[in-house]
Coordinates of C-alpha atoms and ligand atoms in Angstrom, one line a residue:
M24 CA 20.6 -23.3 -18.3
T25 CA 21.3 -19.5 -18.4
S26 CA 23.2 -18.2 -15.4
T27 CA 22.1 -14.9 -13.7
T28 CA 25.3 -13.2 -15.0
D29 CA 24.4 -14.2 -18.6
L30 CA 20.8 -13.2 -18.0
Y31 CA 22.0 -9.8 -16.7
A32 CA 24.2 -9.2 -19.8
K33 CA 21.1 -9.8 -21.9
Y34 CA 18.9 -7.6 -19.7
L35 CA 21.4 -4.7 -20.3
Q36 CA 20.8 -5.0 -24.0
C37 CA 17.0 -4.7 -23.5
S38 CA 14.7 -1.7 -23.1
G39 CA 13.0 -3.1 -20.0
V40 CA 11.4 -6.2 -18.5
S41 CA 7.9 -7.5 -19.0
T42 CA 5.9 -10.4 -17.7
D43 CA 2.7 -9.6 -19.5
T44 CA 2.4 -10.1 -23.3
R45 CA -0.3 -7.3 -23.3
Q46 CA 2.4 -4.9 -22.2
I47 CA 5.3 -5.8 -24.4
T48 CA 7.5 -2.8 -25.4
P49 CA 9.9 -3.1 -28.4
G50 CA 13.2 -4.5 -27.3
C51 CA 12.1 -5.7 -23.9
L52 CA 13.1 -8.8 -22.0
F53 CA 10.0 -11.0 -21.5
V54 CA 10.0 -13.3 -18.5
A55 CA 7.5 -16.2 -18.7
L56 CA 5.8 -16.8 -15.3
K57 CA 3.4 -19.5 -14.3
G58 CA 0.3 -19.1 -12.2
P59 CA -2.5 -21.4 -11.1
L60 CA -4.4 -20.7 -14.3
F61 CA -1.7 -19.9 -16.9
D62 CA 1.7 -20.8 -18.1
A63 CA 3.4 -17.9 -19.9
N64 CA 5.9 -20.3 -21.5
T65 CA 3.1 -20.7 -24.1
F66 CA 3.2 -17.0 -24.8
A67 CA 6.9 -16.8 -25.5
A68 CA 6.6 -16.9 -29.3
E69 CA 3.9 -14.2 -29.1
A70 CA 6.1 -12.0 -27.0
L71 CA 8.9 -12.2 -29.6
S72 CA 6.5 -11.5 -32.4
K73 CA 5.4 -8.4 -30.5
G74 CA 8.9 -7.1 -30.4
A75 CA 10.5 -8.7 -27.3
R76 CA 14.3 -9.0 -27.7
Y77 CA 14.7 -12.1 -25.6
V78 CA 12.3 -14.4 -23.7
V79 CA 13.2 -16.2 -20.5
V80 CA 11.4 -19.5 -20.3
D81 CA 11.5 -22.5 -17.9
D82 CA 9.9 -25.1 -20.2
P83 CA 12.5 -26.7 -22.6
A84 CA 9.7 -27.7 -24.9
V85 CA 9.0 -24.2 -26.1
V86 CA 12.6 -23.3 -26.9
Q87 CA 13.3 -22.5 -30.6
P88 CA 16.7 -22.0 -32.2
G89 CA 18.1 -18.5 -32.9
G90 CA 19.4 -17.5 -29.5
Q91 CA 16.4 -15.5 -28.3
Y92 CA 15.1 -18.1 -25.9
L93 CA 16.9 -18.1 -22.5
L94 CA 16.2 -21.3 -20.6
V95 CA 16.2 -21.2 -16.8
A96 CA 15.2 -23.6 -14.1
D97 CA 12.4 -21.4 -12.8
G98 CA 11.1 -18.2 -14.3
L99 CA 10.1 -16.5 -11.1
T100 CA 13.4 -17.3 -9.3
A101 CA 15.2 -16.0 -12.4
L102 CA 13.3 -12.7 -12.3
Q103 CA 14.1 -12.3 -8.6
D104 CA 17.8 -13.2 -9.0
L105 CA 18.0 -10.8 -11.9
A106 CA 16.5 -8.0 -9.9
R107 CA 18.9 -8.8 -6.9
H108 CA 21.8 -8.7 -9.2
H109 CA 20.7 -5.4 -10.7
R110 CA 20.2 -3.9 -7.3
Q111 CA 23.8 -4.6 -6.4
T112 CA 24.9 -2.4 -9.4
L113 CA 22.9 0.6 -8.1
R114 CA 24.7 2.9 -5.8
I115 CA 21.7 4.8 -4.5
P116 CA 19.7 5.0 -1.3
V117 CA 16.6 2.8 -1.4
V118 CA 13.8 3.4 1.0
G119 CA 11.9 0.2 1.6
L120 CA 8.6 0.3 3.3
T121 CA 6.0 -2.2 4.5
G122 CA 3.3 -2.3 7.1
S123 CA -0.3 -3.3 7.5
N124 CA -1.9 -0.1 6.3
G125 CA -1.0 3.0 4.5
K126 CA 2.0 1.7 2.5
T127 CA 1.0 3.0 -0.9
T128 CA -0.1 6.4 0.5
T129 CA 3.1 6.8 2.5
K130 CA 5.2 5.6 -0.5
E131 CA 3.6 8.2 -2.7
L132 CA 4.0 11.0 -0.1
I133 CA 7.7 10.1 0.4
A134 CA 8.2 10.0 -3.4
S135 CA 6.5 13.4 -3.8
V136 CA 8.8 14.9 -1.1
L137 CA 12.0 13.3 -2.4
S138 CA 11.2 14.3 -5.9
Q139 CA 11.5 17.9 -4.9
R140 CA 15.3 17.4 -4.8
Y141 CA 16.1 14.0 -6.4
V142 CA 15.2 12.0 -9.5
T143 CA 13.2 9.5 -7.6
Y144 CA 11.7 6.2 -8.7
A145 CA 8.8 4.8 -6.7
T146 CA 6.9 1.6 -7.0
R147 CA 4.2 2.0 -9.6
G148 CA 0.7 1.5 -8.3
N149 CA 0.6 -1.4 -5.9
F150 CA 3.4 -3.5 -7.5
N151 CA 4.5 -4.7 -4.1
N152 CA 4.7 -8.5 -4.1
H153 CA 7.2 -11.3 -5.2
I154 CA 6.7 -10.3 -8.8
G155 CA 6.1 -6.5 -8.4
V156 CA 9.2 -5.8 -6.3
P157 CA 11.6 -7.4 -8.8
L158 CA 10.0 -5.5 -11.6
T159 CA 10.2 -2.4 -9.6
V160 CA 13.9 -2.9 -8.9
L161 CA 14.6 -3.7 -12.6
A162 CA 12.9 -0.4 -13.6
I163 CA 15.4 1.6 -11.5
T164 CA 17.7 2.7 -14.3
E165 CA 20.9 4.8 -14.0
Q166 CA 19.1 8.1 -14.2
Y167 CA 17.6 7.7 -10.7
E168 CA 19.1 9.1 -7.6
M169 CA 16.7 7.6 -5.1
A170 CA 14.1 4.8 -5.0
V171 CA 11.1 4.2 -2.8
V172 CA 10.0 0.6 -2.8
E173 CA 6.7 -0.7 -1.3
M174 CA 6.7 -4.3 0.0
G175 CA 3.5 -6.1 0.7
A176 CA 3.2 -9.5 2.4
N177 CA 0.5 -11.9 3.5
H178 CA 2.7 -14.6 5.0
Q179 CA 6.0 -15.1 6.9
R180 CA 9.4 -14.8 5.2
E181 CA 7.9 -12.7 2.4
I182 CA 9.4 -9.4 3.6
A183 CA 12.7 -11.1 4.1
L184 CA 12.7 -12.3 0.5
L185 CA 11.6 -8.9 -0.9
S186 CA 14.2 -7.1 1.3
S187 CA 16.9 -9.4 -0.1
I188 CA 15.8 -8.3 -3.6
C189 CA 15.5 -4.5 -3.2
Q190 CA 18.1 -4.3 -0.4
P191 CA 16.9 -1.1 1.3
T192 CA 19.4 1.2 2.8
H193 CA 16.6 2.9 4.7
G194 CA 13.3 1.6 5.8
L195 CA 10.0 2.2 7.6
I196 CA 7.1 0.1 8.8
T197 CA 3.9 2.2 8.7
N198 CA 2.2 0.1 11.4
V199 CA 1.5 -3.4 12.6
G200 CA -2.2 -4.1 12.4
K201 CA -4.9 -6.7 11.7
A202 CA -4.3 -7.3 8.0
H203 CA -3.9 -10.7 6.3
L204 CA -4.4 -12.4 9.7
E205 CA -5.1 -15.6 7.8
G206 CA -1.7 -16.0 6.2
F207 CA 0.3 -14.6 9.0
G208 CA -1.3 -16.5 11.8
G209 CA -2.7 -13.8 14.0
I210 CA -1.4 -10.4 15.1
E211 CA 1.9 -11.8 16.6
G212 CA 2.5 -13.3 13.2
V213 CA 2.0 -10.0 11.6
R214 CA 4.5 -8.4 14.0
K215 CA 7.1 -11.0 13.2
G216 CA 6.5 -10.9 9.4
K217 CA 6.7 -7.1 9.2
G218 CA 9.7 -7.2 11.5
E219 CA 11.7 -8.9 8.8
L220 CA 12.3 -5.5 7.4
Y221 CA 13.9 -4.3 10.7
D222 CA 15.9 -7.6 10.7
F223 CA 17.3 -6.8 7.3
L224 CA 18.2 -3.2 8.3
A225 CA 19.7 -4.4 11.5
Q226 CA 21.9 -7.0 9.7
S227 CA 23.0 -4.5 7.0
G228 CA 23.5 -1.5 9.2
G229 CA 20.6 0.4 7.5
T230 CA 18.7 3.4 8.8
L231 CA 15.3 3.1 10.3
F232 CA 12.5 5.8 10.4
V233 CA 10.2 5.0 13.3
N234 CA 6.9 6.5 14.3
A235 CA 7.8 7.2 17.9
S236 CA 4.1 7.5 19.0
D237 CA 3.6 3.9 18.1
P238 CA 4.7 1.7 21.0
T239 CA 4.7 -1.5 19.0
L240 CA 7.1 -0.1 16.4
M241 CA 9.3 1.3 19.2
D242 CA 9.4 -2.1 21.0
M243 CA 10.2 -3.8 17.7
Q244 CA 13.2 -1.6 17.0
Q245 CA 14.5 -1.9 20.6
E246 CA 14.5 -5.7 20.2
R247 CA 17.1 -5.5 17.5
Q248 CA 20.7 -4.2 17.3
G249 CA 22.9 -3.1 14.5
F250 CA 21.0 -0.3 12.8
G251 CA 23.2 2.4 11.3
A252 CA 20.8 5.0 12.7
M253 CA 17.3 5.2 14.1
V254 CA 15.4 8.4 13.2
P255 CA 12.2 8.9 15.3
Y256 CA 9.4 11.0 14.1
L257 CA 6.1 12.1 15.8
D258 CA 7.9 11.7 19.1
P259 CA 5.3 12.8 21.6
S260 CA 8.0 14.3 23.9
D261 CA 9.4 16.5 21.1
P262 CA 7.7 19.8 20.7
T263 CA 9.3 20.5 17.3
Q264 CA 7.2 18.0 15.5
P265 CA 4.4 18.9 13.1
Q266 CA 1.1 19.1 15.0
L267 CA -2.3 18.0 13.6
L268 CA -4.8 20.9 13.9
E269 CA -7.8 19.5 12.1
E270 CA -8.7 16.0 10.8
S271 CA -11.8 16.6 8.7
P272 CA -12.7 17.0 6.0
V273 CA -9.0 17.1 5.4
A274 CA -6.0 17.1 7.6
V275 CA -4.5 20.5 8.5
Y276 CA -1.2 20.6 10.4
Q277 CA 1.1 23.1 11.8
T278 CA 4.8 22.9 10.9
P279 CA 7.5 23.4 13.5
E280 CA 8.2 26.7 11.7
G281 CA 4.6 27.8 12.6
Q282 CA 3.1 27.5 9.2
T283 CA -0.4 26.1 8.7
I284 CA -0.6 23.4 6.0
R285 CA -3.9 22.3 4.5
T286 CA -3.8 18.9 2.7
H287 CA -6.1 16.9 0.5
M288 CA -6.4 13.8 2.7
P289 CA -8.6 13.2 5.8
G290 CA -7.7 11.7 9.1
R291 CA -5.2 11.3 11.8
Y292 CA -3.7 8.2 10.1
N293 CA -3.0 10.1 6.9
F294 CA -1.3 12.7 9.0
M295 CA 1.0 9.9 10.3
N296 CA 1.7 9.0 6.7
M297 CA 2.6 12.6 6.0
A298 CA 4.8 12.9 9.0
A299 CA 6.8 9.9 7.8
A300 CA 7.3 11.6 4.4
L301 CA 8.3 14.9 6.1
A302 CA 10.8 13.1 8.4
I303 CA 12.4 11.3 5.4
G304 CA 12.5 14.5 3.4
Q305 CA 14.2 16.3 6.2
Y306 CA 16.7 13.5 6.7
F307 CA 17.7 13.6 3.0
G308 CA 18.0 17.4 2.9
V309 CA 14.8 18.4 1.3
T310 CA 13.9 21.8 2.7
A311 CA 10.8 22.2 5.0
E312 CA 9.2 24.5 2.5
E313 CA 9.7 22.0 -0.4
A314 CA 8.5 19.0 1.7
N315 CA 5.3 20.8 3.0
H316 CA 4.6 21.9 -0.5
A317 CA 4.8 18.3 -1.8
V318 CA 2.6 17.0 1.0
A319 CA 0.0 19.7 0.6
G320 CA -0.1 19.1 -3.1
Y321 CA -0.5 15.4 -2.9
N322 CA -3.9 14.2 -4.1
P323 CA -4.8 10.6 -3.6
T324 CA -6.4 8.6 -6.4
N325 CA -7.8 5.1 -6.7
N326 CA -10.5 5.5 -4.0
R327 CA -7.9 5.9 -1.2
S328 CA -9.2 8.4 1.3
Q329 CA -10.8 10.7 -1.3
V330 CA -13.3 13.4 -0.4
V331 CA -16.1 13.5 -3.0
A332 CA -19.0 16.0 -3.2
R333 CA -22.4 14.5 -4.4
G334 CA -25.0 17.3 -4.4
T335 CA -25.4 18.4 -0.8
N336 CA -23.7 15.2 0.5
T337 CA -20.1 14.7 1.2
V338 CA -18.6 11.2 0.6
L339 CA -15.5 10.1 2.3
L340 CA -14.5 7.4 -0.2
D341 CA -12.1 4.9 1.3
A342 CA -13.2 1.9 -0.7
Y343 CA -9.8 0.9 -1.9
N344 CA -9.4 -1.7 0.9
A345 CA -10.3 -2.7 4.4
N346 CA -9.1 -4.8 7.3
P347 CA -9.9 -4.6 11.0
S348 CA -7.2 -2.0 11.8
S349 CA -7.8 0.3 8.8
M350 CA -11.6 -0.1 9.4
A351 CA -11.3 0.9 13.0
A352 CA -9.0 3.8 12.2
A353 CA -11.5 5.1 9.6
I354 CA -14.6 4.7 11.7
T355 CA -13.1 6.1 14.9
Q356 CA -11.9 9.1 13.0
F357 CA -15.3 9.5 11.3
M358 CA -17.1 9.3 14.7
Q359 CA -15.3 12.4 15.9
Q360 CA -16.3 14.5 12.9
P361 CA -19.1 17.1 13.4
A362 CA -21.9 16.7 10.8
E363 CA -25.6 17.2 10.6
R364 CA -26.3 13.7 9.5
K365 CA -23.8 10.8 9.3
M366 CA -24.0 7.5 7.4
V367 CA -21.6 4.7 7.1
I368 CA -21.7 2.2 4.1
L369 CA -19.4 -0.6 5.0
G370 CA -18.5 -3.8 3.2
D371 CA -16.9 -7.1 4.1
M372 CA -13.3 -7.3 5.3
Y373 CA -11.7 -10.2 3.4
E374 CA -8.9 -12.6 4.2
L375 CA -9.6 -13.0 7.9
G376 CA -9.9 -16.8 7.9
E377 CA -11.4 -18.2 11.0
E378 CA -11.3 -14.9 12.8
S379 CA -13.7 -13.3 10.3
A380 CA -16.9 -13.8 12.2
A381 CA -15.4 -12.5 15.5
E382 CA -13.7 -9.5 13.7
H383 CA -17.0 -8.5 11.9
A384 CA -18.8 -8.8 15.2
A385 CA -16.2 -6.6 16.9
L386 CA -16.7 -4.1 14.1
G387 CA -20.4 -4.1 14.8
K388 CA -19.8 -3.2 18.4
L389 CA -17.5 -0.3 17.4
I390 CA -20.0 1.0 14.8
A391 CA -22.7 0.8 17.5
S392 CA -20.7 3.1 19.7
G393 CA -20.6 5.7 16.9
N394 CA -24.3 6.7 17.0
F395 CA -24.5 7.1 13.3
D396 CA -27.8 8.2 11.8
T397 CA -27.7 5.4 9.2
V398 CA -25.7 2.2 9.1
I399 CA -25.6 0.2 5.9
L400 CA -23.7 -3.1 5.7
A401 CA -23.0 -5.2 2.7
G402 CA -21.4 -8.5 2.1
Q403 CA -21.6 -12.1 3.4
D404 CA -19.7 -11.7 6.6
M405 CA -21.2 -8.3 7.6
K406 CA -24.1 -10.3 8.9
Y407 CA -22.0 -11.0 12.0
A408 CA -21.9 -7.3 12.8
L409 CA -25.7 -7.1 12.9
E410 CA -25.8 -8.6 16.4
Y411 CA -24.9 -5.1 17.8
L412 CA -26.8 -3.1 15.2
P413 CA -30.5 -3.9 15.2
K414 CA -31.3 -0.8 13.1
A415 CA -28.8 -1.3 10.4
Y416 CA -29.7 -2.0 6.8
Y417 CA -28.1 -5.2 5.6
F418 CA -27.5 -6.3 2.0
P419 CA -25.7 -9.7 1.2
D420 CA -24.4 -8.2 -2.0
K421 CA -23.7 -4.7 -3.3
F422 CA -26.3 -4.8 -6.1
S423 CA -29.2 -4.9 -3.8
L424 CA -27.4 -2.1 -2.0
H425 CA -27.3 0.0 -5.2
N426 CA -31.0 -0.3 -5.7
W427 CA -31.8 0.6 -2.1
I428 CA -29.6 3.8 -2.3
A429 CA -31.1 4.8 -5.6
D430 CA -34.6 4.5 -4.0
H431 CA -33.6 6.5 -0.8
P432 CA -32.1 9.8 -1.9
M433 CA -30.3 11.6 0.9
Q434 CA -29.3 15.2 1.6
N435 CA -26.8 17.1 3.8
T436 CA -25.3 13.7 4.8
Y437 CA -21.7 12.9 5.5
I438 CA -21.0 9.4 4.3
L439 CA -18.1 7.1 4.9
I440 CA -17.7 4.3 2.4
K441 CA -15.2 1.5 3.1
G442 CA -14.7 -2.2 2.4
S443 CA -12.3 -4.7 1.0
R444 CA -11.0 -4.3 -2.6
G445 CA -13.1 -7.3 -3.7
M446 CA -16.3 -5.5 -2.6
G447 CA -15.5 -2.6 -5.0
L448 CA -17.8 -0.3 -3.0
E449 CA -16.8 2.8 -5.1
S450 CA -19.6 1.6 -7.4
V451 CA -22.1 3.0 -4.8
V452 CA -21.0 6.6 -5.4
P453 CA -23.0 7.3 -8.6
F454 CA -26.2 6.2 -6.8
I455 CA -25.8 8.9 -4.1
Ligands
LIG718 P1 -2.3 -2.6 0.3 O1 -2.0 -3.7 1.3 O2 -3.5 -2.9 -0.5 O3 -1.1 -2.4 -0.6 P2 -1.5 -0.2 1.6 O4 -0.9 -0.6 2.8 O5 -0.7 0.2 0.4 O6 -2.6 -1.3 1.1 P3 -3.0 2.3 1.2 O7 -3.4 1.8 -0.1 O8 -2.1 3.4 1.3 O9 -2.5 1.0 2.0 O10 -4.3 2.6 2.1 C1 -5.3 1.7 2.2 C2 -6.3 2.1 3.2 O11 -5.7 2.0 4.5 C3 -6.7 3.6 3.2 O12 -7.7 3.8 2.3 C4 -7.0 3.9 4.6 O13 -8.3 3.5 4.9 C5 -6.1 3.0 5.4 N1 -4.9 3.7 6.0 C6 -4.0 4.5 5.3 N2 -3.0 4.9 6.1 C7 -3.3 4.3 7.3 C8 -2.6 4.3 8.6 N3 -1.5 4.9 8.8 N4 -3.2 3.5 9.6 C9 -4.3 2.9 9.4 N5 -5.0 2.8 8.3 C10 -4.5 3.5 7.2
LIG719 MG1 -0.4 -0.7 -1.4

């Protein structure tokens, strides 16, 4: 068996790490992982033929002579151990973040702000799980002065594991909400699971950034001791905080210096994400001017809170994902917007387990209080929302929804589109 130290010596000879034979780069270290439907041990030879320098395998049967096969007990554990070992050689601040909603957005905002001053590595895309976090850490090469690492979780102990790998010196929880209720075992479970980041920082004397307007997060940090420092932001009692002036169609805020900053993202919740980035920037010595410039220039992609014009209609495209808390945040904020005609097109929220029927029904009640001109619901579980919405249009799948939209052209309408990733509701936009 190959030890972590041996593996690390080999990693240092490589150009990078890959777990996907479709993304082999010359000279990389290929780590074979197993999933329910595949066993990458069987791709080891292919990885070498595509230019990998070494392959890490956990099936002795595939090993060939020549010294390029590194046998380990378990591929995934080896990858995680390798990343943990690499992290210990890095002497840079690592900002770790987790939370139910807004992680990627906040991560990208923080990275934009820190990049004004520092060579910053940030999690690519949504690489935030037990495989993505090790790969992220292994991609932090010597040239980087800072790193921002997103950690996602859908069950207990996951954030503890991911924290042990990326070893954040600084951290933030965006919020604790109703996401992945199924795996966490309810909202208390989510609080505990996300709290594992605070546990790590408390035990290692790390620094915490806390949204002081969020009582849950404030309680959670008060329950623990040992932090190096606690840096509050959006403290309601502090007049020198940025102030939100407008929420729609994009957030506009006033800086403590009195400047008005117009951004590219809608909503109060995105303003919170921005405030986190501004606080972290300030802490690390990025000037206010640089930080505001970075926040104002940040343009979301991948259907996260995008504002899209379609003829005379405006679409608030938030189809990247949905769970009860992000859905409620988006709808409540949409309710408050002035518009001639308003329409919501909402899809199922996934991964709610036995709470799904009740959560969709609760959503129906919330939508009903919004007095929207048109309510369109799509997906199997959205039928539970209909109880409160006698006039809603309901489609069990999105294809019947496409047809209906194509047959009912609209004008001067402000439209919110949101649903779980699996619903892929961005496909509706071309029909508007
Ligand atoms: P994932 O779990 O898929 O990685 P994430 O936590 O990275 O999600 P984002 O991708 O940043 O979250 O945003 C997903 C959606 O969550 C957004 O489109 C928006 O609707 C909502 N959202 C973003 N920020 C917040 C926030 N601070 N509070 C509540 N909802 C938010
Ligand atoms: Mg994310």
